[in-house]
mmCIF file of C-alpha atoms in Angstrom:
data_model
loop_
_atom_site.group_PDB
_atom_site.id
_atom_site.type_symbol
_atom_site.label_atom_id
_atom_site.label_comp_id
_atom_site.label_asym_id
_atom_site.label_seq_id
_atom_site.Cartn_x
_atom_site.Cartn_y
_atom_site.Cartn_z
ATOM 1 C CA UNK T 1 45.548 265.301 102.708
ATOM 2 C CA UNK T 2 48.677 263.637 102.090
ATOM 3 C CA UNK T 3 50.366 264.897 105.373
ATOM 4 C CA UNK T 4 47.230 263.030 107.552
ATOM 5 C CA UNK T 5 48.151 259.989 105.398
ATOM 6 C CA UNK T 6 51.596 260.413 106.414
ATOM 7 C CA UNK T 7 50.481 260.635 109.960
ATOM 8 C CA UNK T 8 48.547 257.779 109.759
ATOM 9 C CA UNK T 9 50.849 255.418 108.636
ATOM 10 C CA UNK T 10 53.839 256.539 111.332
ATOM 11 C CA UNK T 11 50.277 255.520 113.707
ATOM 12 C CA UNK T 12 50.197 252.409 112.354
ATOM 13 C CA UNK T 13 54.136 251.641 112.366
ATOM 14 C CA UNK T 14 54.493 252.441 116.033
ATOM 15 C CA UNK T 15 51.393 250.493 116.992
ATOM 16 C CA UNK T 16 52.709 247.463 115.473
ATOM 17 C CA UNK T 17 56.250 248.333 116.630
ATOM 18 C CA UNK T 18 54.703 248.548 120.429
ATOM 19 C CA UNK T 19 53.022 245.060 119.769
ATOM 20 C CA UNK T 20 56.475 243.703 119.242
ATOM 21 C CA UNK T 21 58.294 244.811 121.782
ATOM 22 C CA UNK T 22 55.277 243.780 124.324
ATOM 23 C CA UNK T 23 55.774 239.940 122.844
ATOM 24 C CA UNK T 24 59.222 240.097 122.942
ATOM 25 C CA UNK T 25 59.219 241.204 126.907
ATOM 26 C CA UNK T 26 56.341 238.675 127.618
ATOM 27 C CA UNK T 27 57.949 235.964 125.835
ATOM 28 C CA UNK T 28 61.349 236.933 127.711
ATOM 29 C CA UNK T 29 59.249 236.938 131.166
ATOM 30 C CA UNK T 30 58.172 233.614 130.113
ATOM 31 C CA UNK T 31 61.487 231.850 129.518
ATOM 32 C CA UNK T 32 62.850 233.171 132.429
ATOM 33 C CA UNK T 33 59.565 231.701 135.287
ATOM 34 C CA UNK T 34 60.346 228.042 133.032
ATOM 35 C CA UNK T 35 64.002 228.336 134.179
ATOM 36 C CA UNK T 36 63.384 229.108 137.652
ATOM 37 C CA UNK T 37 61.013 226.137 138.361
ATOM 38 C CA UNK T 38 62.338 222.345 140.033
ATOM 39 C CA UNK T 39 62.733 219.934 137.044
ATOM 40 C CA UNK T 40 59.940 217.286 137.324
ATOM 41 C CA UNK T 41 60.869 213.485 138.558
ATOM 42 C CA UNK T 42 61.286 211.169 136.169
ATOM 43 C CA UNK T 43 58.226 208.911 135.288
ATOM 44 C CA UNK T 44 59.057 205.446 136.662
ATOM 45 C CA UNK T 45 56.910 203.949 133.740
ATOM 46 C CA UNK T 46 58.840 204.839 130.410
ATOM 47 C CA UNK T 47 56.194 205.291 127.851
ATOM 48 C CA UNK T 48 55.697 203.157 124.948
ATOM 49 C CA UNK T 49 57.956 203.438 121.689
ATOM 50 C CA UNK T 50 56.018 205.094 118.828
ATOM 51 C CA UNK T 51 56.405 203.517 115.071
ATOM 52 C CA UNK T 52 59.622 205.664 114.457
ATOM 53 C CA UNK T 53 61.323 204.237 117.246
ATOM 54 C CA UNK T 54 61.287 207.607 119.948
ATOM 55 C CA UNK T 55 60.260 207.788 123.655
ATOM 56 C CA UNK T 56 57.436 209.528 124.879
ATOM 57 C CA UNK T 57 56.894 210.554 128.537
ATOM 58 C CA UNK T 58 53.866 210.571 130.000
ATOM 59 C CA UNK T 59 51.894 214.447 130.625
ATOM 60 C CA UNK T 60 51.975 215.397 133.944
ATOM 61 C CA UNK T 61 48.261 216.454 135.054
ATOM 62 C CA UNK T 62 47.182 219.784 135.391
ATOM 63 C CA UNK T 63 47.323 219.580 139.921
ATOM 64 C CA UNK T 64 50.759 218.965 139.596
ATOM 65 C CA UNK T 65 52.122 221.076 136.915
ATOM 66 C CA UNK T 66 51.796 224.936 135.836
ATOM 67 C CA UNK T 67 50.188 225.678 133.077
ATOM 68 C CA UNK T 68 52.956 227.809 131.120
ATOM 69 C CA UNK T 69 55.105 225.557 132.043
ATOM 70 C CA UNK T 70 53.172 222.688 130.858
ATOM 71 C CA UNK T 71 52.531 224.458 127.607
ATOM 72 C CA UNK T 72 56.432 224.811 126.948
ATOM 73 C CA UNK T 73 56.806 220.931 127.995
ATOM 74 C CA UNK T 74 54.733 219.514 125.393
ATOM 75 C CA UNK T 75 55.867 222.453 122.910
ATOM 76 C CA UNK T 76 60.103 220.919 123.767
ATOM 77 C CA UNK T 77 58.575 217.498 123.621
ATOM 78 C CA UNK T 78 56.764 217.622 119.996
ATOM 79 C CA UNK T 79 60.661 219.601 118.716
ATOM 80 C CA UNK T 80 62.486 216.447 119.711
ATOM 81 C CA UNK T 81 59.785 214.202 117.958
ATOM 82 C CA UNK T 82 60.118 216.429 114.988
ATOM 83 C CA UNK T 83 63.731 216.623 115.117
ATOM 84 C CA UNK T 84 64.112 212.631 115.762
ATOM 85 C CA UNK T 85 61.743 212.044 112.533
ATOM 86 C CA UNK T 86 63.428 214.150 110.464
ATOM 87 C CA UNK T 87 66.835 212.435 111.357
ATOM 88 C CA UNK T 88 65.322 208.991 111.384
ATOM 89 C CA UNK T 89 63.622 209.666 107.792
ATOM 90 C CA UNK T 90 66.803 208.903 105.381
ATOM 91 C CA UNK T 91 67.302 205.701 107.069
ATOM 92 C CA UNK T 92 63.607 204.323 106.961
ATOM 93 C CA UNK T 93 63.588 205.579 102.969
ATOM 94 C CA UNK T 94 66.817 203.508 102.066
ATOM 95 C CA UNK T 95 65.792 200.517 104.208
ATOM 96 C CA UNK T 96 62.439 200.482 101.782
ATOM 97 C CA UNK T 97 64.138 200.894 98.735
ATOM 98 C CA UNK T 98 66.852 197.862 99.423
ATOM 99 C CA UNK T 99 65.056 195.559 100.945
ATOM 100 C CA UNK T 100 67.062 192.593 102.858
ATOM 101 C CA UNK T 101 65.712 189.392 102.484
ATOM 102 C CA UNK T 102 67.350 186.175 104.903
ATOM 103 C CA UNK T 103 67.024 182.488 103.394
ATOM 104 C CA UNK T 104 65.561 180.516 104.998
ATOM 105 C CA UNK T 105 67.641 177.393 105.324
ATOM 106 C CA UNK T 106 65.411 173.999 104.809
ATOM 107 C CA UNK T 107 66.488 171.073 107.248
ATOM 108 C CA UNK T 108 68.071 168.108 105.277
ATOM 109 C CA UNK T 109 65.623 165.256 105.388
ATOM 110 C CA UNK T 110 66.829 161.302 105.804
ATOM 111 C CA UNK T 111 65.693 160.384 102.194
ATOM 112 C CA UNK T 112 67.782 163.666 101.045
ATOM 113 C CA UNK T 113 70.691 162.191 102.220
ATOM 114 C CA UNK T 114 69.598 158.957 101.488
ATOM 115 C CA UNK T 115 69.684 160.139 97.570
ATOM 116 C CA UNK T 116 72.837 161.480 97.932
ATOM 117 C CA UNK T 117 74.459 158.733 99.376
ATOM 118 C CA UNK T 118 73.613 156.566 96.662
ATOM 119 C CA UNK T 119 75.088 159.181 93.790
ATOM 120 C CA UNK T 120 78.613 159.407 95.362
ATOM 121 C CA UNK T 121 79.494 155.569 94.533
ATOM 122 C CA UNK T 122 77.901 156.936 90.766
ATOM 123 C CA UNK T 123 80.595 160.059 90.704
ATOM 124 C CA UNK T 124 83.623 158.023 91.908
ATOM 125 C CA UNK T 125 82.750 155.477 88.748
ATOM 126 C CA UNK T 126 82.940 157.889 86.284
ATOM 127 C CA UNK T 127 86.251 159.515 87.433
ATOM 128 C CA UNK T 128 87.821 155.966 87.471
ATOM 129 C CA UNK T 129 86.505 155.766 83.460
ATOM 130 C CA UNK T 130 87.819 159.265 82.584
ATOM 131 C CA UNK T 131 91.128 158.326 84.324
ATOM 132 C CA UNK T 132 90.859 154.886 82.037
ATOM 133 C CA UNK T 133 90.359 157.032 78.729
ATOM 134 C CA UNK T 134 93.150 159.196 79.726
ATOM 135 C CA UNK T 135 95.524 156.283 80.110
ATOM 136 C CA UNK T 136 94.557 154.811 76.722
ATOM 137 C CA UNK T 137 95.024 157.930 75.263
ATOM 138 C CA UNK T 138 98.471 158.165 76.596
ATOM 139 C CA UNK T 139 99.039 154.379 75.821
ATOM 140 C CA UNK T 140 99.443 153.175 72.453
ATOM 141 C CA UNK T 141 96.074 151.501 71.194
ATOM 142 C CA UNK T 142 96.725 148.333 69.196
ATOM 143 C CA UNK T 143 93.909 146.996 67.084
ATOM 144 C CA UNK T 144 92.696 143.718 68.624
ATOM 145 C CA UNK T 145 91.240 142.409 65.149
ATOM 146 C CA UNK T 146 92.316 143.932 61.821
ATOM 147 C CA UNK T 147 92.852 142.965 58.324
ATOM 148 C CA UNK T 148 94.183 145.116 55.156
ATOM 149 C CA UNK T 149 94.248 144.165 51.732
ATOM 150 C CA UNK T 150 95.551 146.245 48.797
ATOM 151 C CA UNK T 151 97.427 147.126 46.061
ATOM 152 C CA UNK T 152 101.605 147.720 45.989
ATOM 153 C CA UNK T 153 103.979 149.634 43.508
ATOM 154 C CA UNK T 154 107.768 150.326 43.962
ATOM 155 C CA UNK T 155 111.201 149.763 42.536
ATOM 156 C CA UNK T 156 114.068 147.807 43.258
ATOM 157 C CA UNK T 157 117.568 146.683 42.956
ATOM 158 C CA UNK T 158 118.358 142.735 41.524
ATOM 159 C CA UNK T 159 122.067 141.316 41.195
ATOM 160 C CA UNK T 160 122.528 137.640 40.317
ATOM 161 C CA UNK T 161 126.371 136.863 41.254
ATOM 162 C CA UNK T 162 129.317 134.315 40.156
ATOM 163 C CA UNK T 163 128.001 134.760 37.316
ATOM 164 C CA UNK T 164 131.735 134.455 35.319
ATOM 165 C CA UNK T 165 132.498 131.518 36.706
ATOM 166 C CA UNK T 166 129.582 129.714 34.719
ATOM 167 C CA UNK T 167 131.039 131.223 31.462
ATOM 168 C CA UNK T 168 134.881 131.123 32.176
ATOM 169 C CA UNK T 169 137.189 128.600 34.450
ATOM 170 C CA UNK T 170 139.650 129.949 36.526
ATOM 171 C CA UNK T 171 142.001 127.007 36.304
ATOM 172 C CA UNK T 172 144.874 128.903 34.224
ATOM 173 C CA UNK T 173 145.700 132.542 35.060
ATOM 174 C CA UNK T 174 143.203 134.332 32.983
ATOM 175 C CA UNK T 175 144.031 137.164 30.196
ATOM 176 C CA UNK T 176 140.928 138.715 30.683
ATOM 177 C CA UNK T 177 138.820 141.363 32.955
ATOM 178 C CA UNK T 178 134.820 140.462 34.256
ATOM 179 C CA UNK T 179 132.746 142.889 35.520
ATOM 180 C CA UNK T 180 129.267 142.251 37.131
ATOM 181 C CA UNK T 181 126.498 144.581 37.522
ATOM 182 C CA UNK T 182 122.847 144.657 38.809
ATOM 183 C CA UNK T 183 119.497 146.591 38.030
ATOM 184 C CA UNK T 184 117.008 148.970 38.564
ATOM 185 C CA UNK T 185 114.049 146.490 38.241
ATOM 186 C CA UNK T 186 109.826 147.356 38.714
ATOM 187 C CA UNK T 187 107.800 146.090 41.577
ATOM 188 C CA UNK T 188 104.146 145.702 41.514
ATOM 189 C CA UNK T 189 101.174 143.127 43.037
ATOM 190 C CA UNK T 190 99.001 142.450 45.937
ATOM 191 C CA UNK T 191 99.085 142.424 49.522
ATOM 192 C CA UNK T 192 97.054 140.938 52.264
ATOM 193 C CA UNK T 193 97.649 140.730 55.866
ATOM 194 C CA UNK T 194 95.800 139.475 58.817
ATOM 195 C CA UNK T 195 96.645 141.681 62.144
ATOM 196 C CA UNK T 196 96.264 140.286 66.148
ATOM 197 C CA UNK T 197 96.912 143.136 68.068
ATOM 198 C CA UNK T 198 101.165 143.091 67.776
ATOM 199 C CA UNK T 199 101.267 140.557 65.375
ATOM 200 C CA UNK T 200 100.236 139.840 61.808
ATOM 201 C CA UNK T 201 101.036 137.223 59.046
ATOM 202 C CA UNK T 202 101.198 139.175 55.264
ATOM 203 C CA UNK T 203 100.549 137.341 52.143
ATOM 204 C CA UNK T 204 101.829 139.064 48.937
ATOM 205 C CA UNK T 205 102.280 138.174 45.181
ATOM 206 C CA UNK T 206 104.273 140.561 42.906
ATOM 207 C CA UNK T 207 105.758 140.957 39.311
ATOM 208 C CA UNK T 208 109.709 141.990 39.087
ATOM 209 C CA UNK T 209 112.711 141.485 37.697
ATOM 210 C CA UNK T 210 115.844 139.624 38.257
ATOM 211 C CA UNK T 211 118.525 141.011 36.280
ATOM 212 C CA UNK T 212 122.211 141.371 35.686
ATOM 213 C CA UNK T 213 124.889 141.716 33.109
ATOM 214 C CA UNK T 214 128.437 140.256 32.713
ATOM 215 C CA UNK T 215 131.053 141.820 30.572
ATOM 216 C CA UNK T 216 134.159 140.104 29.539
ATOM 217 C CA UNK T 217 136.796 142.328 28.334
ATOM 218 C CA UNK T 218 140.008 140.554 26.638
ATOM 219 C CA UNK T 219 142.851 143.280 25.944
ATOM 220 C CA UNK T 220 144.440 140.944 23.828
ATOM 221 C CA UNK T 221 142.161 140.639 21.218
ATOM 222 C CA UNK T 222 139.861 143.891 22.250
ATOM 223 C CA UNK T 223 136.951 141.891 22.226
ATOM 224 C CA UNK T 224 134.112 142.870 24.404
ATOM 225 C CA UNK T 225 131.080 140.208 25.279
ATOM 226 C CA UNK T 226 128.402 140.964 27.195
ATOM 227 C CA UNK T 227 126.131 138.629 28.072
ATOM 228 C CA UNK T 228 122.569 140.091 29.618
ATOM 229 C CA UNK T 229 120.427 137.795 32.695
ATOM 230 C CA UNK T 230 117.045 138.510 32.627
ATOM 231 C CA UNK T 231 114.304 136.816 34.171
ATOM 232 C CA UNK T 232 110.442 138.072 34.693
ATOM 233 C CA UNK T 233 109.662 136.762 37.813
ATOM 234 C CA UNK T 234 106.369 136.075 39.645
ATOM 235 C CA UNK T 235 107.318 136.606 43.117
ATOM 236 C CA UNK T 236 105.717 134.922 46.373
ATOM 237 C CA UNK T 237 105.435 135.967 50.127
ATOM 238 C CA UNK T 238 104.761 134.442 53.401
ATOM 239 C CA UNK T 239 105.580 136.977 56.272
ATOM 240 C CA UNK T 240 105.437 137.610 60.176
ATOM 241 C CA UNK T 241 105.171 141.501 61.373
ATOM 242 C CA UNK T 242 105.684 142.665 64.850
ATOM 243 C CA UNK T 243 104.462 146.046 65.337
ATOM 244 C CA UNK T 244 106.371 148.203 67.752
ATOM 245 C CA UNK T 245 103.594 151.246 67.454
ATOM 246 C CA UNK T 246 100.270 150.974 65.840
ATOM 247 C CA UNK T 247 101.896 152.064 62.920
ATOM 248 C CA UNK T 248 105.166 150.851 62.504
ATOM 249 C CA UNK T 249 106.233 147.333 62.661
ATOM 250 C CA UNK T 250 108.895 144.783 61.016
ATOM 251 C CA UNK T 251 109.304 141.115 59.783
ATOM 252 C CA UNK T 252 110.795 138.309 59.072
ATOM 253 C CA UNK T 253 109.494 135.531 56.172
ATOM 254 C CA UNK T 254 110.631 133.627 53.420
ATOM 255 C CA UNK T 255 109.786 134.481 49.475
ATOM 256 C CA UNK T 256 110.125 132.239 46.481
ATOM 257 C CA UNK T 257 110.769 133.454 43.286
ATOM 258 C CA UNK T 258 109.190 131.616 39.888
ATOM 259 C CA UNK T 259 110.999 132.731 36.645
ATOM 260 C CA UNK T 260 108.702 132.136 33.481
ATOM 261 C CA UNK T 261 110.386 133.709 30.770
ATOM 262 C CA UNK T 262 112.061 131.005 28.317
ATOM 263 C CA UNK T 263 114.952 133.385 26.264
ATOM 264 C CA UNK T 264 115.849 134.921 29.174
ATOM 265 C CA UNK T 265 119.901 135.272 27.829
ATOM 266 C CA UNK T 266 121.128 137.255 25.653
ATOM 267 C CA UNK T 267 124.767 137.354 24.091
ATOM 268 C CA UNK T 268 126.338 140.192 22.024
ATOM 269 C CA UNK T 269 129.846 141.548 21.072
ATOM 270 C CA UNK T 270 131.832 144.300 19.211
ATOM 271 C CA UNK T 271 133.128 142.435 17.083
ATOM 272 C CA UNK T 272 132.162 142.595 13.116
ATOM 273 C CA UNK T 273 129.443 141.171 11.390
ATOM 274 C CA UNK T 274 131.607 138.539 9.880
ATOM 275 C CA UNK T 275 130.981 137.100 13.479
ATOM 276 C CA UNK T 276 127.189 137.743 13.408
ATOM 277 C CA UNK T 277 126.990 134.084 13.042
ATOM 278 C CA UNK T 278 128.769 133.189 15.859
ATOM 279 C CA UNK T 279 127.899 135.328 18.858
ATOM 280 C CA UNK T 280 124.223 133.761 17.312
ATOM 281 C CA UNK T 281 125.305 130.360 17.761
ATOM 282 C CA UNK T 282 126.922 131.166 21.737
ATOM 283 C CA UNK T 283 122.979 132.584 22.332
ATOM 284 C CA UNK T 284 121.684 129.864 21.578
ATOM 285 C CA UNK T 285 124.151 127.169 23.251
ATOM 286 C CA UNK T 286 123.520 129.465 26.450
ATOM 287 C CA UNK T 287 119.927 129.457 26.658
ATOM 288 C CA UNK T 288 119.763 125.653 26.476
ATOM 289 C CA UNK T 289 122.525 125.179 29.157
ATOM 290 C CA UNK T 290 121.187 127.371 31.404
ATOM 291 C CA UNK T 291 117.969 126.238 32.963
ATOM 292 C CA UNK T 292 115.679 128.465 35.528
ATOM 293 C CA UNK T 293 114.672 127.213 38.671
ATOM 294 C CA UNK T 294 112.518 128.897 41.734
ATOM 295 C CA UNK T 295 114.482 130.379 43.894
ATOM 296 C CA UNK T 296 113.656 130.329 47.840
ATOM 297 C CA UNK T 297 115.066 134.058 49.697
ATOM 298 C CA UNK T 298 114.845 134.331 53.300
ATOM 299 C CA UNK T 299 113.227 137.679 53.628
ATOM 300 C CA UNK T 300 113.115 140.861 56.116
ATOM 301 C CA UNK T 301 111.372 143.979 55.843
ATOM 302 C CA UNK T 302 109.774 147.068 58.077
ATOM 303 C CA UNK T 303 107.246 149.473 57.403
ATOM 304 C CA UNK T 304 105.264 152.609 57.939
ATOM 305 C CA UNK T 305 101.181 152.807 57.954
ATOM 306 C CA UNK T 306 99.646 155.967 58.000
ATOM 307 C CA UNK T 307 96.192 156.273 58.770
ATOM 308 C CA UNK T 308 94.587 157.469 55.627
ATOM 309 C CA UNK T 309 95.346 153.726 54.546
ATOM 310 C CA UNK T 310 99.043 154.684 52.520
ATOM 311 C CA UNK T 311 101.622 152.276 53.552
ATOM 312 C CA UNK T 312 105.400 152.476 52.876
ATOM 313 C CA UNK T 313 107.612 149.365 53.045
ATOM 314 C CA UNK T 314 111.202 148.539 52.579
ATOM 315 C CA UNK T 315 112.331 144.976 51.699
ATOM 316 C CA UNK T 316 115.839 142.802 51.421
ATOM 317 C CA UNK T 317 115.960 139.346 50.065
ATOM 318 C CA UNK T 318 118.487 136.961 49.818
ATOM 319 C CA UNK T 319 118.638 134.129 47.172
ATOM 320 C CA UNK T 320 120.067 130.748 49.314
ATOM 321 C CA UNK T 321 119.056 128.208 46.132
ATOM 322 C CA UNK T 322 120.361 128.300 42.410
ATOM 323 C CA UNK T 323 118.487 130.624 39.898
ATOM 324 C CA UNK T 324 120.011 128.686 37.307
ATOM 325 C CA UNK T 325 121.343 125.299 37.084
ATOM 326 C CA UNK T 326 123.758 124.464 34.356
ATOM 327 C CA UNK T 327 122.667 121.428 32.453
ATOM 328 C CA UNK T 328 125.682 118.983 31.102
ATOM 329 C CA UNK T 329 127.371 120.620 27.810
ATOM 330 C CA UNK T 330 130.498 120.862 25.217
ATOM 331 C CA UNK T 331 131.057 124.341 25.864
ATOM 332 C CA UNK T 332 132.497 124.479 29.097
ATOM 333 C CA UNK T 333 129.793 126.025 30.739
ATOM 334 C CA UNK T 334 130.221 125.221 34.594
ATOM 335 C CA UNK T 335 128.051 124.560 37.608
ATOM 336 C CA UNK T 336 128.360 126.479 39.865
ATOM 337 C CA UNK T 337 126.243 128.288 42.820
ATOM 338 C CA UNK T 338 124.714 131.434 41.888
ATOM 339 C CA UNK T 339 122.237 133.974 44.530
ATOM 340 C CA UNK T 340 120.500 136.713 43.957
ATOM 341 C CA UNK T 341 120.452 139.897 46.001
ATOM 342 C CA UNK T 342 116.998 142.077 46.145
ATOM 343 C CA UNK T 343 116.387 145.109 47.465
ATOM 344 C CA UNK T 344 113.203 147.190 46.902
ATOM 345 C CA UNK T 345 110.907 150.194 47.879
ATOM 346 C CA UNK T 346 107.311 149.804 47.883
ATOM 347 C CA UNK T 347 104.025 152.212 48.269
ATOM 348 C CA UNK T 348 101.124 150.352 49.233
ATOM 349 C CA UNK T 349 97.400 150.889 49.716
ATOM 350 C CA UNK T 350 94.597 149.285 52.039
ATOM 351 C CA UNK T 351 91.216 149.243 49.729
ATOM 352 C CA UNK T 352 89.992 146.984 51.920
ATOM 353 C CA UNK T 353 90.267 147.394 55.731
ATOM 354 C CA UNK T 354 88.374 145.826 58.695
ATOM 355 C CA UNK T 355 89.554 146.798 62.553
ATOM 356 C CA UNK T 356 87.950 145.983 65.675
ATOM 357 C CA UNK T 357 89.369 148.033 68.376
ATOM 358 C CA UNK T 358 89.964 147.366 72.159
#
């Protein structure tokens, strides 16, 4: 049993193997009769392009053409479509997925550039103005309308001079030494000022001090007098300012001093107070020969402004009239001219400020 199996199945092998080898010589047969025949003319009328974008000829009709050969015609013809769609597939797949769109450019109408026209004068103002604000920016800006008011505190420096030759005369050669010397005196009042632009006219009235001291020293006797000056004084401004920057400026004015204290002298020495008597009696004969008077001081001064309203200010004045004025006596007091040097240092601020700008 198992050999006729055997036997069967060698059968079957050779059959098929028989079956092969009779395609493989017809096909072979085949190939050859196509390559022996004339190629066919071309077909004057190309055929249409398919969607993919391939030629197609045209069949040739059966009268004309051999069957076989026919056959392997359309079978070469349908490759090259194959092959052509296969190659041609990539290209349609990547022109889907990024598609290309064109814009479309819209014609310009006349009211278009009609609207346009009319904005360019618009643009060319508003580079002129931002060239403007650059300039004032650049430029220093000076307020065309402003007025400050405040409050002032400082210190200065008073000295009242020739004051020995009221006491003493220098006709003989004299046996004594005289020494002068000023003080540190307070400074405070009110300020006002009205400002134009560059210029402004200041107002003030402060309380200080004019004060100095003369000491006569006589070796001789080694006596020492000293004989104090002081007078409170309410003191008066009128002023010009030119400002160089918005924030600095000087001036030029004229102040006048009032002196309202009554006992401003006083008169002491080292001597004993055997003489306690005395040096009373020389107070006293002082104080009613010497009589106060306003005094009128030509005045200049600069300062700083900030602009958190603090103002700094530095001041000279110069005494051109008598502060005191030696009445007619019996104790050889003289008349003689006597100024007064000031000097001070004041802090300032604005409480009240108004500005109207450019």
């Amino acid at each position: 049993m198992e050999n006729n199996e055997n036997n069967q199945k060698k059968k079957r092998l050779l059959s098929l193997l028989l079956l092969l080898i009779a395609l493989l010589l017809g096909g072979g047969l085949l190939w050859k009769c196509n390559r022996g025949t004339t190629p066919t003319p071309p077909n004057p009328d190309p055929s249409p392009v398919n969607g993919e974008g391939s030629p197609i000829t045209q069949h040739l009709t059966p009268n004309n053409q051999h069957p076989h050969r026919a056959y392997a015609q359309k079978k070469r013809e349908r490759m090259k479509v194959v092959e052509q769609a296969v190659k041609e597939e990539p290209t349609v797949q990547a022109v889907e997925e990024t598609p290309v769109t064109k814009e479309v450019e819209k014609p310009v109408t006349r009211e278009e550039r009609k609207v346009v026209e009319q904005d360019e004068p618009e643009i060319d103002q508003e580079e002129d103005v931002a060239v403007v604000d650059t300039a004032e920016i650049i430029r220093p800006s000076f307020p065309e309308s402003h007025f400050r008011f405040g409050p002032r505190l400082g210190i200065g420096y008073t000295s009242i001079t020739r004051l020995g030759g009221i006491l003493e005369s220098y006709n003989v050669r004299p046996h004594f030494d005289m020494t002068e010397k000023g003080y540190v005196v307070p400074r405070i009042g009110l300020f006002g000022e009205w400002r134009y632009k560059r210029l402004g006219i200041e107002l003030g009235a402060d309380y200080t001090m004019f004060s100095s001291t003369l000491t006569k020293y006589t070796p001789q006797t080694d006596v020492r007098e000293t004989v104090k000056f002081r007078y409170d004084i309410l003191y008066t401004q009128l002023l010009g300012n030119v400002y160089l920057t918005p924030n600095i400026y000087m001036g030029a004015g004229v102040s006048v001093a009032f002196p309202f204290v009554s006992r401003n002298i006083d008169y002491s020495t080292n001597r004993n107070t055997f003489y306690q008597q005395v040096d009373n009696l020389t107070r006293y004969h002082l104080r009613n020969s010497l009589k106060k008077r306003p005094q009128l001081l030509p005045t200049i001064h600069a300062g700083y402004q900030l602009d958190n309203g603090i103002q700094f200010g530095l001041e000279y004045s110069y005494g051109i009239t008598d502060l005191m004025e030696t009445l007619p006596n019996d104790y050889s007091y003289n008349e003689i001219k006597n100024n007064t040097h000031f000097v001070s240092f004041t802090v300032a601020y604005n409480i009240f400020c108004n500005r109207k700008k450019k």
